[in-house]
Short mmCIF file of N, CA and C in Angstrom, two decimals:
data_model
loop_
_atom_site.label_atom_id
_atom_site.label_comp_id
_atom_site.label_asym_id
_atom_site.label_seq_id
_atom_site.Cartn_x
_atom_site.Cartn_y
_atom_site.Cartn_z
N MET A 9 92.15 -76.64 -44.12
CA MET A 9 91.05 -77.20 -43.34
C MET A 9 89.91 -76.22 -43.27
N LYS A 10 90.24 -75.00 -43.13
CA LYS A 10 89.19 -73.98 -43.07
C LYS A 10 88.41 -73.95 -44.37
N PHE A 11 89.05 -74.11 -45.47
CA PHE A 11 88.41 -74.11 -46.78
C PHE A 11 87.47 -75.31 -46.90
N LYS A 12 87.92 -76.47 -46.43
CA LYS A 12 87.09 -77.67 -46.48
C LYS A 12 85.83 -77.50 -45.66
N SER A 13 85.97 -76.90 -44.48
CA SER A 13 84.79 -76.71 -43.62
C SER A 13 83.76 -75.84 -44.29
N LEU A 14 84.21 -74.79 -44.95
CA LEU A 14 83.28 -73.89 -45.65
C LEU A 14 82.60 -74.62 -46.80
N THR A 15 83.35 -75.45 -47.49
CA THR A 15 82.81 -76.19 -48.63
C THR A 15 81.75 -77.18 -48.16
N MET A 16 82.03 -77.89 -47.08
CA MET A 16 81.07 -78.87 -46.55
C MET A 16 79.81 -78.17 -46.06
N ALA A 17 79.98 -77.02 -45.43
CA ALA A 17 78.81 -76.28 -44.93
C ALA A 17 77.93 -75.85 -46.08
N ALA A 18 78.55 -75.39 -47.14
CA ALA A 18 77.79 -74.97 -48.32
C ALA A 18 77.06 -76.15 -48.94
N ALA A 19 77.72 -77.30 -48.97
CA ALA A 19 77.12 -78.49 -49.55
C ALA A 19 75.92 -78.94 -48.74
N VAL A 20 76.07 -78.92 -47.40
CA VAL A 20 74.96 -79.31 -46.52
C VAL A 20 73.79 -78.36 -46.70
N ALA A 21 74.11 -77.06 -46.79
CA ALA A 21 73.04 -76.07 -46.99
C ALA A 21 72.32 -76.31 -48.31
N ALA A 22 73.06 -76.65 -49.34
CA ALA A 22 72.46 -76.91 -50.65
C ALA A 22 71.57 -78.13 -50.60
N LEU A 23 72.03 -79.19 -49.94
CA LEU A 23 71.23 -80.41 -49.82
C LEU A 23 69.96 -80.15 -49.03
N SER A 24 70.07 -79.32 -47.98
CA SER A 24 68.89 -79.00 -47.17
C SER A 24 67.87 -78.25 -48.00
N THR A 25 68.33 -77.36 -48.85
CA THR A 25 67.42 -76.59 -49.70
C THR A 25 66.69 -77.50 -50.67
N VAL A 26 67.41 -78.45 -51.25
CA VAL A 26 66.80 -79.40 -52.18
C VAL A 26 65.78 -80.26 -51.46
N ALA A 27 66.12 -80.71 -50.25
CA ALA A 27 65.21 -81.56 -49.48
C ALA A 27 63.93 -80.81 -49.16
N MET A 28 64.05 -79.54 -48.77
CA MET A 28 62.87 -78.74 -48.46
C MET A 28 62.02 -78.53 -49.70
N ALA A 29 62.69 -78.32 -50.81
CA ALA A 29 61.95 -78.13 -52.07
C ALA A 29 61.16 -79.38 -52.41
N ASP A 30 61.74 -80.57 -52.18
CA ASP A 30 61.03 -81.81 -52.44
C ASP A 30 59.81 -81.96 -51.53
N ASP A 31 59.95 -81.51 -50.26
CA ASP A 31 58.84 -81.64 -49.32
C ASP A 31 57.68 -80.71 -49.68
N VAL A 32 57.94 -79.52 -50.22
CA VAL A 32 56.91 -78.53 -50.51
C VAL A 32 56.25 -78.76 -51.86
N ALA A 33 56.94 -79.31 -52.80
CA ALA A 33 56.42 -79.47 -54.17
C ALA A 33 55.17 -80.35 -54.17
N PRO A 34 54.06 -79.98 -54.92
CA PRO A 34 52.83 -80.79 -54.96
C PRO A 34 53.07 -82.13 -55.64
N LYS A 35 52.34 -83.10 -55.15
CA LYS A 35 52.42 -84.42 -55.76
C LYS A 35 51.54 -84.42 -57.02
N ILE A 36 52.01 -84.83 -58.11
CA ILE A 36 51.27 -84.87 -59.36
C ILE A 36 50.81 -86.30 -59.61
N LEU A 37 49.45 -86.48 -59.65
CA LEU A 37 48.90 -87.81 -59.88
C LEU A 37 48.67 -88.02 -61.37
N THR A 38 48.86 -89.20 -61.80
CA THR A 38 48.72 -89.48 -63.23
C THR A 38 47.33 -90.01 -63.58
N SER A 39 46.49 -90.43 -62.58
CA SER A 39 45.16 -90.95 -62.88
C SER A 39 44.16 -89.79 -63.01
N ASN A 40 43.07 -90.00 -63.79
CA ASN A 40 42.05 -88.97 -64.02
C ASN A 40 40.69 -89.46 -63.54
N ALA A 41 39.78 -88.53 -63.26
CA ALA A 41 38.41 -88.86 -62.87
C ALA A 41 37.46 -87.94 -63.61
N THR A 42 36.26 -88.45 -63.91
CA THR A 42 35.26 -87.68 -64.65
C THR A 42 33.92 -87.77 -63.94
N ILE A 43 33.22 -86.64 -63.80
CA ILE A 43 31.86 -86.61 -63.26
C ILE A 43 30.91 -86.32 -64.40
N ASN A 44 29.93 -87.16 -64.57
CA ASN A 44 28.92 -86.95 -65.61
C ASN A 44 27.64 -86.40 -64.99
N PHE A 45 27.08 -85.38 -65.60
CA PHE A 45 25.84 -84.77 -65.14
C PHE A 45 24.71 -85.13 -66.10
N THR A 46 23.60 -85.57 -65.56
CA THR A 46 22.43 -85.89 -66.38
C THR A 46 21.21 -85.18 -65.81
N GLY A 47 20.20 -84.99 -66.63
CA GLY A 47 18.97 -84.34 -66.19
C GLY A 47 18.07 -84.14 -67.38
N SER A 48 16.96 -83.49 -67.17
CA SER A 48 16.06 -83.18 -68.28
C SER A 48 15.22 -81.97 -67.91
N VAL A 49 14.83 -81.24 -68.91
CA VAL A 49 13.93 -80.10 -68.75
C VAL A 49 12.69 -80.41 -69.56
N THR A 50 11.54 -80.49 -68.92
CA THR A 50 10.32 -80.88 -69.61
C THR A 50 9.21 -79.87 -69.35
N ARG A 51 8.24 -79.88 -70.23
CA ARG A 51 7.04 -79.08 -69.99
C ARG A 51 6.23 -79.82 -68.93
N PRO A 52 5.81 -79.13 -67.86
CA PRO A 52 5.09 -79.82 -66.80
C PRO A 52 3.82 -80.49 -67.32
N THR A 53 3.63 -81.74 -66.94
CA THR A 53 2.38 -82.41 -67.27
C THR A 53 1.36 -82.12 -66.18
N CYS A 54 0.10 -82.37 -66.50
CA CYS A 54 -0.97 -82.05 -65.56
C CYS A 54 -1.54 -83.31 -64.94
N VAL A 55 -1.96 -83.17 -63.72
CA VAL A 55 -2.71 -84.23 -63.06
C VAL A 55 -4.05 -83.65 -62.61
N ILE A 56 -5.05 -84.50 -62.54
CA ILE A 56 -6.39 -84.07 -62.15
C ILE A 56 -6.66 -84.47 -60.71
N SER A 57 -7.17 -83.53 -59.94
CA SER A 57 -7.66 -83.85 -58.61
C SER A 57 -9.05 -83.24 -58.45
N LEU A 58 -9.86 -83.86 -57.63
CA LEU A 58 -11.24 -83.42 -57.44
C LEU A 58 -11.47 -83.04 -55.99
N ASN A 59 -12.32 -82.04 -55.77
CA ASN A 59 -12.66 -81.72 -54.39
C ASN A 59 -13.52 -82.83 -53.77
N GLU A 60 -14.28 -83.51 -54.63
CA GLU A 60 -15.06 -84.68 -54.20
C GLU A 60 -15.20 -85.63 -55.38
N GLU A 61 -14.98 -86.91 -55.13
CA GLU A 61 -15.15 -87.89 -56.20
C GLU A 61 -16.56 -88.46 -56.25
N SER A 62 -17.30 -88.27 -55.18
CA SER A 62 -18.69 -88.71 -55.14
C SER A 62 -19.52 -87.53 -54.66
N ILE A 63 -20.44 -87.08 -55.49
CA ILE A 63 -21.22 -85.87 -55.20
C ILE A 63 -22.67 -86.25 -54.95
N ALA A 64 -23.18 -85.86 -53.80
CA ALA A 64 -24.57 -86.16 -53.44
C ALA A 64 -25.47 -85.01 -53.86
N LEU A 65 -26.39 -85.30 -54.76
CA LEU A 65 -27.40 -84.31 -55.14
C LEU A 65 -28.52 -84.34 -54.10
N PRO A 66 -29.24 -83.24 -53.96
CA PRO A 66 -30.28 -83.18 -52.91
C PRO A 66 -31.48 -84.08 -53.21
N LYS A 67 -32.21 -84.41 -52.17
CA LYS A 67 -33.47 -85.15 -52.36
C LYS A 67 -34.53 -84.19 -52.86
N VAL A 68 -35.24 -84.60 -53.90
CA VAL A 68 -36.26 -83.74 -54.51
C VAL A 68 -37.52 -84.56 -54.73
N ALA A 69 -38.68 -83.94 -54.51
CA ALA A 69 -39.96 -84.62 -54.72
C ALA A 69 -40.28 -84.69 -56.21
N THR A 70 -40.95 -85.75 -56.61
CA THR A 70 -41.34 -85.88 -58.02
C THR A 70 -42.25 -84.73 -58.46
N THR A 71 -42.99 -84.18 -57.51
CA THR A 71 -43.92 -83.08 -57.83
C THR A 71 -43.20 -81.77 -58.13
N ALA A 72 -41.89 -81.72 -57.88
CA ALA A 72 -41.14 -80.49 -58.18
C ALA A 72 -40.94 -80.31 -59.68
N PHE A 73 -41.15 -81.39 -60.43
CA PHE A 73 -41.00 -81.32 -61.89
C PHE A 73 -42.39 -81.27 -62.53
N LYS A 74 -42.71 -80.20 -63.19
CA LYS A 74 -44.04 -80.02 -63.78
C LYS A 74 -44.11 -80.49 -65.23
N GLN A 75 -42.97 -80.41 -65.92
CA GLN A 75 -42.96 -80.79 -67.33
C GLN A 75 -41.53 -81.10 -67.76
N LYS A 76 -41.42 -81.67 -68.95
CA LYS A 76 -40.10 -82.01 -69.50
C LYS A 76 -39.24 -80.75 -69.58
N GLY A 77 -37.98 -80.88 -69.17
CA GLY A 77 -37.06 -79.75 -69.20
C GLY A 77 -36.96 -78.99 -67.90
N ASP A 78 -37.88 -79.26 -66.95
CA ASP A 78 -37.81 -78.60 -65.65
C ASP A 78 -36.59 -79.07 -64.87
N THR A 79 -36.04 -78.17 -64.10
CA THR A 79 -34.96 -78.53 -63.17
C THR A 79 -35.48 -78.30 -61.76
N ALA A 80 -34.90 -79.02 -60.82
CA ALA A 80 -35.35 -78.88 -59.44
C ALA A 80 -34.19 -79.19 -58.50
N GLY A 81 -34.30 -78.64 -57.29
CA GLY A 81 -33.23 -78.84 -56.32
C GLY A 81 -32.08 -77.89 -56.58
N ASP A 82 -31.31 -77.62 -55.55
CA ASP A 82 -30.15 -76.74 -55.69
C ASP A 82 -29.07 -77.42 -56.53
N ALA A 83 -28.50 -76.66 -57.45
CA ALA A 83 -27.36 -77.18 -58.21
C ALA A 83 -26.17 -77.33 -57.27
N VAL A 84 -25.46 -78.43 -57.40
CA VAL A 84 -24.32 -78.72 -56.52
C VAL A 84 -23.03 -78.38 -57.26
N THR A 85 -22.21 -77.55 -56.63
CA THR A 85 -20.94 -77.12 -57.24
C THR A 85 -19.85 -78.16 -56.98
N PHE A 86 -19.06 -78.43 -58.00
CA PHE A 86 -17.87 -79.28 -57.82
C PHE A 86 -16.71 -78.68 -58.59
N THR A 87 -15.51 -78.98 -58.14
CA THR A 87 -14.31 -78.37 -58.70
C THR A 87 -13.36 -79.43 -59.23
N VAL A 88 -12.86 -79.19 -60.42
CA VAL A 88 -11.83 -80.03 -61.03
C VAL A 88 -10.54 -79.23 -61.01
N ASN A 89 -9.50 -79.77 -60.40
CA ASN A 89 -8.22 -79.07 -60.29
C ASN A 89 -7.21 -79.66 -61.27
N LEU A 90 -6.65 -78.80 -62.11
CA LEU A 90 -5.60 -79.22 -63.04
C LEU A 90 -4.29 -78.66 -62.52
N GLN A 91 -3.47 -79.52 -61.97
CA GLN A 91 -2.23 -79.07 -61.33
C GLN A 91 -1.02 -79.80 -61.88
N GLN A 92 0.14 -79.18 -61.67
CA GLN A 92 1.38 -79.72 -62.21
C GLN A 92 1.72 -81.06 -61.55
N ASN A 93 2.28 -81.94 -62.35
CA ASN A 93 2.68 -83.26 -61.87
C ASN A 93 4.06 -83.16 -61.23
N ALA A 94 4.09 -83.24 -59.90
CA ALA A 94 5.36 -83.12 -59.19
C ALA A 94 6.32 -84.25 -59.53
N ASP A 95 5.80 -85.40 -59.95
CA ASP A 95 6.65 -86.53 -60.31
C ASP A 95 7.32 -86.34 -61.67
N ASN A 96 6.91 -85.30 -62.40
CA ASN A 96 7.49 -85.04 -63.71
C ASN A 96 8.16 -83.67 -63.75
N GLY A 97 8.64 -83.23 -62.60
CA GLY A 97 9.37 -81.96 -62.54
C GLY A 97 8.51 -80.75 -62.27
N GLY A 98 7.21 -80.94 -62.12
CA GLY A 98 6.31 -79.82 -61.86
C GLY A 98 6.34 -79.41 -60.39
N GLN A 99 5.73 -78.27 -60.10
CA GLN A 99 5.65 -77.76 -58.74
C GLN A 99 4.36 -78.27 -58.10
N ALA A 100 4.49 -78.99 -57.01
CA ALA A 100 3.32 -79.59 -56.36
C ALA A 100 2.34 -78.51 -55.94
N GLY A 101 1.08 -78.71 -56.28
CA GLY A 101 0.03 -77.77 -55.89
C GLY A 101 -0.12 -76.57 -56.79
N ALA A 102 0.77 -76.41 -57.77
CA ALA A 102 0.71 -75.26 -58.68
C ALA A 102 -0.16 -75.58 -59.88
N ALA A 103 -0.81 -74.55 -60.39
CA ALA A 103 -1.69 -74.73 -61.55
C ALA A 103 -0.88 -75.12 -62.78
N CYS A 104 -1.49 -75.89 -63.67
CA CYS A 104 -0.85 -76.18 -64.95
C CYS A 104 -0.74 -74.88 -65.74
N PRO A 105 0.45 -74.55 -66.23
CA PRO A 105 0.61 -73.27 -66.92
C PRO A 105 0.11 -73.33 -68.36
N SER A 106 -0.20 -72.17 -68.90
CA SER A 106 -0.46 -72.07 -70.34
C SER A 106 0.87 -72.27 -71.06
N VAL A 107 0.83 -72.74 -72.29
CA VAL A 107 2.04 -73.00 -73.04
C VAL A 107 1.93 -72.36 -74.42
N SER A 108 3.06 -72.11 -75.02
CA SER A 108 3.09 -71.56 -76.37
C SER A 108 3.39 -72.68 -77.35
N VAL A 109 2.50 -72.88 -78.29
CA VAL A 109 2.66 -73.92 -79.31
C VAL A 109 2.56 -73.25 -80.67
N SER A 110 3.67 -73.28 -81.41
CA SER A 110 3.73 -72.66 -82.74
C SER A 110 3.28 -71.21 -82.70
N GLY A 111 3.69 -70.52 -81.65
CA GLY A 111 3.39 -69.10 -81.53
C GLY A 111 2.04 -68.79 -80.93
N ALA A 112 1.22 -69.81 -80.69
CA ALA A 112 -0.12 -69.59 -80.12
C ALA A 112 -0.13 -70.07 -78.67
N THR A 113 -0.83 -69.34 -77.82
CA THR A 113 -0.93 -69.70 -76.42
C THR A 113 -2.07 -70.69 -76.21
N GLU A 114 -1.76 -71.82 -75.59
CA GLU A 114 -2.77 -72.82 -75.32
C GLU A 114 -2.95 -72.96 -73.81
N THR A 115 -4.20 -73.04 -73.39
CA THR A 115 -4.55 -73.11 -71.98
C THR A 115 -5.07 -74.50 -71.64
N PRO A 116 -4.71 -75.04 -70.47
CA PRO A 116 -5.21 -76.36 -70.10
C PRO A 116 -6.71 -76.32 -69.85
N ASN A 117 -7.39 -77.37 -70.24
CA ASN A 117 -8.82 -77.51 -69.99
C ASN A 117 -9.13 -78.99 -69.94
N ILE A 118 -10.38 -79.34 -69.83
CA ILE A 118 -10.71 -80.76 -69.76
C ILE A 118 -11.54 -81.20 -70.95
N LYS A 119 -11.33 -82.44 -71.32
CA LYS A 119 -12.07 -83.06 -72.42
C LYS A 119 -12.98 -84.13 -71.81
N PHE A 120 -14.27 -84.01 -72.06
CA PHE A 120 -15.22 -84.98 -71.53
C PHE A 120 -15.19 -86.26 -72.37
N SER A 121 -15.19 -87.38 -71.70
CA SER A 121 -15.16 -88.68 -72.39
C SER A 121 -16.43 -89.44 -72.01
N LEU A 122 -17.41 -89.41 -72.90
CA LEU A 122 -18.70 -90.01 -72.61
C LEU A 122 -19.16 -90.92 -73.74
N THR A 123 -19.87 -91.96 -73.39
CA THR A 123 -20.47 -92.84 -74.39
C THR A 123 -21.96 -92.55 -74.46
N ASP A 124 -22.60 -93.02 -75.51
CA ASP A 124 -24.04 -92.81 -75.65
C ASP A 124 -24.81 -93.38 -74.46
N ALA A 125 -24.30 -94.48 -73.91
CA ALA A 125 -24.99 -95.12 -72.79
C ALA A 125 -24.98 -94.23 -71.54
N GLY A 126 -24.01 -93.34 -71.47
CA GLY A 126 -23.91 -92.47 -70.30
C GLY A 126 -24.62 -91.15 -70.47
N LEU A 127 -25.30 -90.97 -71.61
CA LEU A 127 -25.96 -89.70 -71.91
C LEU A 127 -27.45 -89.90 -72.14
N THR A 128 -28.20 -88.82 -71.97
CA THR A 128 -29.61 -88.85 -72.33
C THR A 128 -29.73 -88.83 -73.85
N SER A 129 -30.93 -89.05 -74.37
CA SER A 129 -31.11 -89.16 -75.82
C SER A 129 -30.73 -87.88 -76.56
N ASP A 130 -30.96 -86.72 -75.93
CA ASP A 130 -30.58 -85.46 -76.58
C ASP A 130 -29.12 -85.10 -76.31
N LYS A 131 -28.46 -85.89 -75.48
CA LYS A 131 -27.03 -85.74 -75.17
C LYS A 131 -26.71 -84.39 -74.52
N LYS A 132 -27.68 -83.88 -73.78
CA LYS A 132 -27.46 -82.63 -73.05
C LYS A 132 -27.47 -82.84 -71.54
N ALA A 133 -27.47 -84.11 -71.14
CA ALA A 133 -27.42 -84.44 -69.71
C ALA A 133 -26.87 -85.84 -69.55
N LEU A 134 -26.42 -86.14 -68.35
CA LEU A 134 -25.95 -87.49 -68.03
C LEU A 134 -27.15 -88.37 -67.74
N ALA A 135 -27.11 -89.58 -68.25
CA ALA A 135 -28.22 -90.52 -68.04
C ALA A 135 -28.18 -91.09 -66.63
N ASN A 136 -29.33 -91.37 -66.09
CA ASN A 136 -29.45 -92.04 -64.80
C ASN A 136 -29.34 -93.54 -65.05
N THR A 137 -28.20 -94.11 -64.72
CA THR A 137 -27.96 -95.54 -64.98
C THR A 137 -28.51 -96.44 -63.88
N ALA A 138 -29.09 -95.83 -62.83
CA ALA A 138 -29.65 -96.63 -61.74
C ALA A 138 -31.12 -96.92 -61.94
N ASP A 139 -31.73 -96.38 -63.00
CA ASP A 139 -33.16 -96.54 -63.21
C ASP A 139 -33.46 -96.62 -64.70
N ASN A 140 -34.42 -97.42 -65.07
CA ASN A 140 -34.76 -97.61 -66.48
C ASN A 140 -35.90 -96.72 -66.97
N SER A 141 -36.44 -95.89 -66.09
CA SER A 141 -37.58 -95.07 -66.51
C SER A 141 -37.17 -93.95 -67.46
N LYS A 142 -35.91 -93.57 -67.40
CA LYS A 142 -35.37 -92.52 -68.28
C LYS A 142 -36.17 -91.22 -68.19
N THR A 143 -36.57 -90.88 -66.97
CA THR A 143 -37.33 -89.64 -66.79
C THR A 143 -36.56 -88.54 -66.07
N ILE A 144 -35.39 -88.88 -65.55
CA ILE A 144 -34.54 -87.88 -64.88
C ILE A 144 -33.12 -88.02 -65.40
N GLY A 145 -32.49 -86.88 -65.69
CA GLY A 145 -31.08 -86.85 -66.05
C GLY A 145 -30.35 -85.86 -65.15
N VAL A 146 -29.05 -85.79 -65.32
CA VAL A 146 -28.24 -84.85 -64.54
C VAL A 146 -27.53 -83.90 -65.49
N GLU A 147 -27.89 -82.64 -65.42
CA GLU A 147 -27.24 -81.62 -66.26
C GLU A 147 -25.94 -81.17 -65.62
N ILE A 148 -24.96 -80.84 -66.48
CA ILE A 148 -23.70 -80.25 -66.03
C ILE A 148 -23.63 -78.83 -66.58
N LEU A 149 -23.35 -77.88 -65.71
CA LEU A 149 -23.26 -76.48 -66.10
C LEU A 149 -21.85 -75.96 -65.86
N ASN A 150 -21.42 -75.00 -66.67
CA ASN A 150 -20.13 -74.37 -66.41
C ASN A 150 -20.31 -73.25 -65.39
N ASP A 151 -19.23 -72.50 -65.13
CA ASP A 151 -19.30 -71.47 -64.09
C ASP A 151 -20.13 -70.26 -64.50
N ALA A 152 -20.56 -70.22 -65.76
CA ALA A 152 -21.47 -69.16 -66.22
C ALA A 152 -22.91 -69.65 -66.23
N ASP A 153 -23.14 -70.82 -65.63
CA ASP A 153 -24.47 -71.44 -65.55
C ASP A 153 -25.03 -71.81 -66.93
N THR A 154 -24.15 -72.09 -67.86
CA THR A 154 -24.56 -72.57 -69.18
C THR A 154 -24.52 -74.09 -69.20
N VAL A 155 -25.60 -74.72 -69.63
CA VAL A 155 -25.67 -76.18 -69.69
C VAL A 155 -24.74 -76.68 -70.79
N ILE A 156 -23.94 -77.68 -70.47
CA ILE A 156 -22.98 -78.23 -71.43
C ILE A 156 -23.69 -79.24 -72.34
N ASP A 157 -23.50 -79.05 -73.62
CA ASP A 157 -24.07 -79.94 -74.64
C ASP A 157 -23.02 -80.99 -74.98
N PHE A 158 -23.30 -82.25 -74.71
CA PHE A 158 -22.34 -83.33 -74.94
C PHE A 158 -22.53 -84.02 -76.28
N SER A 159 -23.28 -83.41 -77.20
CA SER A 159 -23.58 -84.09 -78.46
C SER A 159 -22.33 -84.37 -79.29
N THR A 160 -21.33 -83.53 -79.19
CA THR A 160 -20.03 -83.79 -79.83
C THR A 160 -18.94 -83.30 -78.90
N GLU A 161 -17.73 -83.75 -79.13
CA GLU A 161 -16.60 -83.27 -78.34
C GLU A 161 -16.43 -81.77 -78.51
N GLU A 162 -16.69 -81.29 -79.73
CA GLU A 162 -16.51 -79.87 -80.02
C GLU A 162 -17.50 -79.01 -79.26
N THR A 163 -18.77 -79.44 -79.21
CA THR A 163 -19.76 -78.63 -78.50
C THR A 163 -19.51 -78.64 -77.00
N ALA A 164 -19.08 -79.77 -76.48
CA ALA A 164 -18.77 -79.84 -75.05
C ALA A 164 -17.58 -78.95 -74.72
N ALA A 165 -16.55 -78.99 -75.57
CA ALA A 165 -15.36 -78.18 -75.34
C ALA A 165 -15.63 -76.70 -75.56
N ALA A 166 -16.69 -76.38 -76.28
CA ALA A 166 -17.01 -74.97 -76.57
C ALA A 166 -17.71 -74.30 -75.39
N THR A 167 -17.96 -75.04 -74.33
CA THR A 167 -18.61 -74.47 -73.15
C THR A 167 -17.72 -74.69 -71.93
N PRO A 168 -16.52 -74.12 -71.94
CA PRO A 168 -15.59 -74.36 -70.83
C PRO A 168 -15.92 -73.51 -69.62
N SER A 169 -15.38 -73.89 -68.49
CA SER A 169 -15.40 -73.02 -67.32
C SER A 169 -14.15 -72.17 -67.35
N THR A 170 -14.18 -71.07 -66.61
CA THR A 170 -13.02 -70.18 -66.54
C THR A 170 -11.90 -70.86 -65.76
N TYR A 171 -10.72 -70.89 -66.36
CA TYR A 171 -9.58 -71.55 -65.72
C TYR A 171 -8.91 -70.59 -64.75
N ASN A 172 -8.78 -71.01 -63.50
CA ASN A 172 -8.10 -70.20 -62.48
C ASN A 172 -6.60 -70.45 -62.59
N VAL A 173 -5.86 -69.46 -63.08
CA VAL A 173 -4.43 -69.66 -63.35
C VAL A 173 -3.61 -69.78 -62.07
N ASP A 174 -4.16 -69.40 -60.93
CA ASP A 174 -3.43 -69.51 -59.67
C ASP A 174 -3.61 -70.89 -59.03
N SER A 175 -4.84 -71.37 -59.00
CA SER A 175 -5.11 -72.65 -58.33
C SER A 175 -5.27 -73.82 -59.29
N GLY A 176 -5.47 -73.51 -60.58
CA GLY A 176 -5.71 -74.58 -61.56
C GLY A 176 -7.11 -75.15 -61.50
N ALA A 177 -8.04 -74.39 -60.90
CA ALA A 177 -9.39 -74.91 -60.69
C ALA A 177 -10.34 -74.58 -61.83
N LEU A 178 -11.19 -75.53 -62.14
CA LEU A 178 -12.32 -75.36 -63.05
C LEU A 178 -13.58 -75.71 -62.26
N THR A 179 -14.54 -74.80 -62.23
CA THR A 179 -15.73 -75.00 -61.41
C THR A 179 -16.95 -75.34 -62.27
N TYR A 180 -17.68 -76.36 -61.87
CA TYR A 180 -18.88 -76.79 -62.57
C TYR A 180 -20.02 -76.99 -61.57
N LYS A 181 -21.22 -77.20 -62.11
CA LYS A 181 -22.39 -77.49 -61.27
C LYS A 181 -23.16 -78.67 -61.86
N ALA A 182 -23.87 -79.37 -61.00
CA ALA A 182 -24.71 -80.48 -61.44
C ALA A 182 -26.11 -80.30 -60.85
N ARG A 183 -27.14 -80.65 -61.64
CA ARG A 183 -28.52 -80.55 -61.15
C ARG A 183 -29.41 -81.54 -61.91
N TYR A 184 -30.57 -81.83 -61.32
CA TYR A 184 -31.55 -82.70 -61.96
C TYR A 184 -32.26 -81.98 -63.10
N VAL A 185 -32.63 -82.74 -64.12
CA VAL A 185 -33.48 -82.21 -65.19
C VAL A 185 -34.49 -83.29 -65.56
N ALA A 186 -35.75 -82.86 -65.77
CA ALA A 186 -36.81 -83.80 -66.15
C ALA A 186 -36.70 -84.12 -67.63
N LEU A 187 -36.77 -85.40 -67.95
CA LEU A 187 -36.72 -85.85 -69.35
C LEU A 187 -38.10 -86.19 -69.89
N ALA A 188 -39.11 -86.03 -69.04
CA ALA A 188 -40.49 -86.30 -69.44
C ALA A 188 -41.41 -85.40 -68.63
N ASP A 189 -42.65 -85.28 -69.06
CA ASP A 189 -43.60 -84.43 -68.34
C ASP A 189 -43.94 -84.99 -66.97
N THR A 190 -43.87 -86.31 -66.85
CA THR A 190 -44.12 -86.96 -65.57
C THR A 190 -42.90 -87.79 -65.21
N VAL A 191 -42.37 -87.57 -64.01
CA VAL A 191 -41.17 -88.29 -63.60
C VAL A 191 -41.53 -89.34 -62.55
N ALA A 192 -40.78 -90.42 -62.55
CA ALA A 192 -41.02 -91.51 -61.61
C ALA A 192 -40.08 -91.38 -60.41
N GLU A 193 -40.50 -91.98 -59.32
CA GLU A 193 -39.64 -92.05 -58.14
C GLU A 193 -38.45 -92.95 -58.48
N GLN A 194 -37.25 -92.54 -58.12
CA GLN A 194 -36.07 -93.31 -58.53
C GLN A 194 -34.83 -92.88 -57.77
N ASP A 195 -33.87 -93.80 -57.70
CA ASP A 195 -32.53 -93.45 -57.23
C ASP A 195 -31.76 -92.91 -58.43
N ILE A 196 -30.72 -92.14 -58.14
CA ILE A 196 -29.96 -91.50 -59.21
C ILE A 196 -28.50 -91.96 -59.16
N LYS A 197 -27.99 -92.31 -60.33
CA LYS A 197 -26.56 -92.61 -60.47
C LYS A 197 -26.12 -92.19 -61.87
N ALA A 198 -25.11 -91.34 -61.94
CA ALA A 198 -24.57 -90.89 -63.23
C ALA A 198 -23.07 -90.68 -63.08
N SER A 199 -22.36 -90.77 -64.19
CA SER A 199 -20.90 -90.63 -64.16
C SER A 199 -20.43 -89.66 -65.22
N LEU A 200 -19.33 -89.00 -64.91
CA LEU A 200 -18.72 -88.04 -65.83
C LEU A 200 -17.22 -88.30 -65.86
N SER A 201 -16.68 -88.62 -67.02
CA SER A 201 -15.25 -88.88 -67.17
C SER A 201 -14.62 -87.80 -68.03
N PHE A 202 -13.36 -87.50 -67.75
CA PHE A 202 -12.69 -86.46 -68.53
C PHE A 202 -11.18 -86.62 -68.43
N SER A 203 -10.48 -85.94 -69.31
CA SER A 203 -9.02 -85.93 -69.32
C SER A 203 -8.55 -84.50 -69.58
N VAL A 204 -7.25 -84.27 -69.40
CA VAL A 204 -6.69 -82.93 -69.59
C VAL A 204 -6.27 -82.74 -71.04
N ILE A 205 -6.62 -81.58 -71.60
CA ILE A 205 -6.16 -81.22 -72.94
C ILE A 205 -5.66 -79.78 -72.91
N TYR A 206 -4.87 -79.43 -73.92
CA TYR A 206 -4.48 -78.03 -74.12
C TYR A 206 -5.15 -77.54 -75.39
N LYS A 207 -5.71 -76.34 -75.34
CA LYS A 207 -6.33 -75.79 -76.54
C LYS A 207 -6.27 -74.27 -76.51
#
């Protein structure tokens, strides 16, 4: 009887050990799951913003113009901002960066888009579309006070303003110019369109 008791005790102990081992062992699942990651890395595109979309030039008397080519009134400064497109992965408010294309560094700038109807006959000023006298135009100057020649895309692009790499700003000025020796009283309306290019 004593032998049987020892045998049963050993058997119970063995069963308890197996039961504990079953409780501790990790459960192994046979199903699998997969997480897919998607994304894209792109060169930031640029968006254009203006400090003012409508610029008021000063009132000037007709007598301020003595002959063709005269300018009068204070030139009005305006700023074109070329900044990263936050909707395309860019940093909001940050300047459009220069990029390397085929080993060459290209800087963002603007391309003027003008038709003959929007220019004076010599294509060195914006035409006044609010008056038919054609005696006043609006000159555009870069930040070095050089008048931009719009006769071709190349000549216009050859007179850029200095690009501010921190703010993305390009600064220009606008002023009246006489297109004849005698100018008529008139209201002024002119437009300037442009897009972003790298060059």
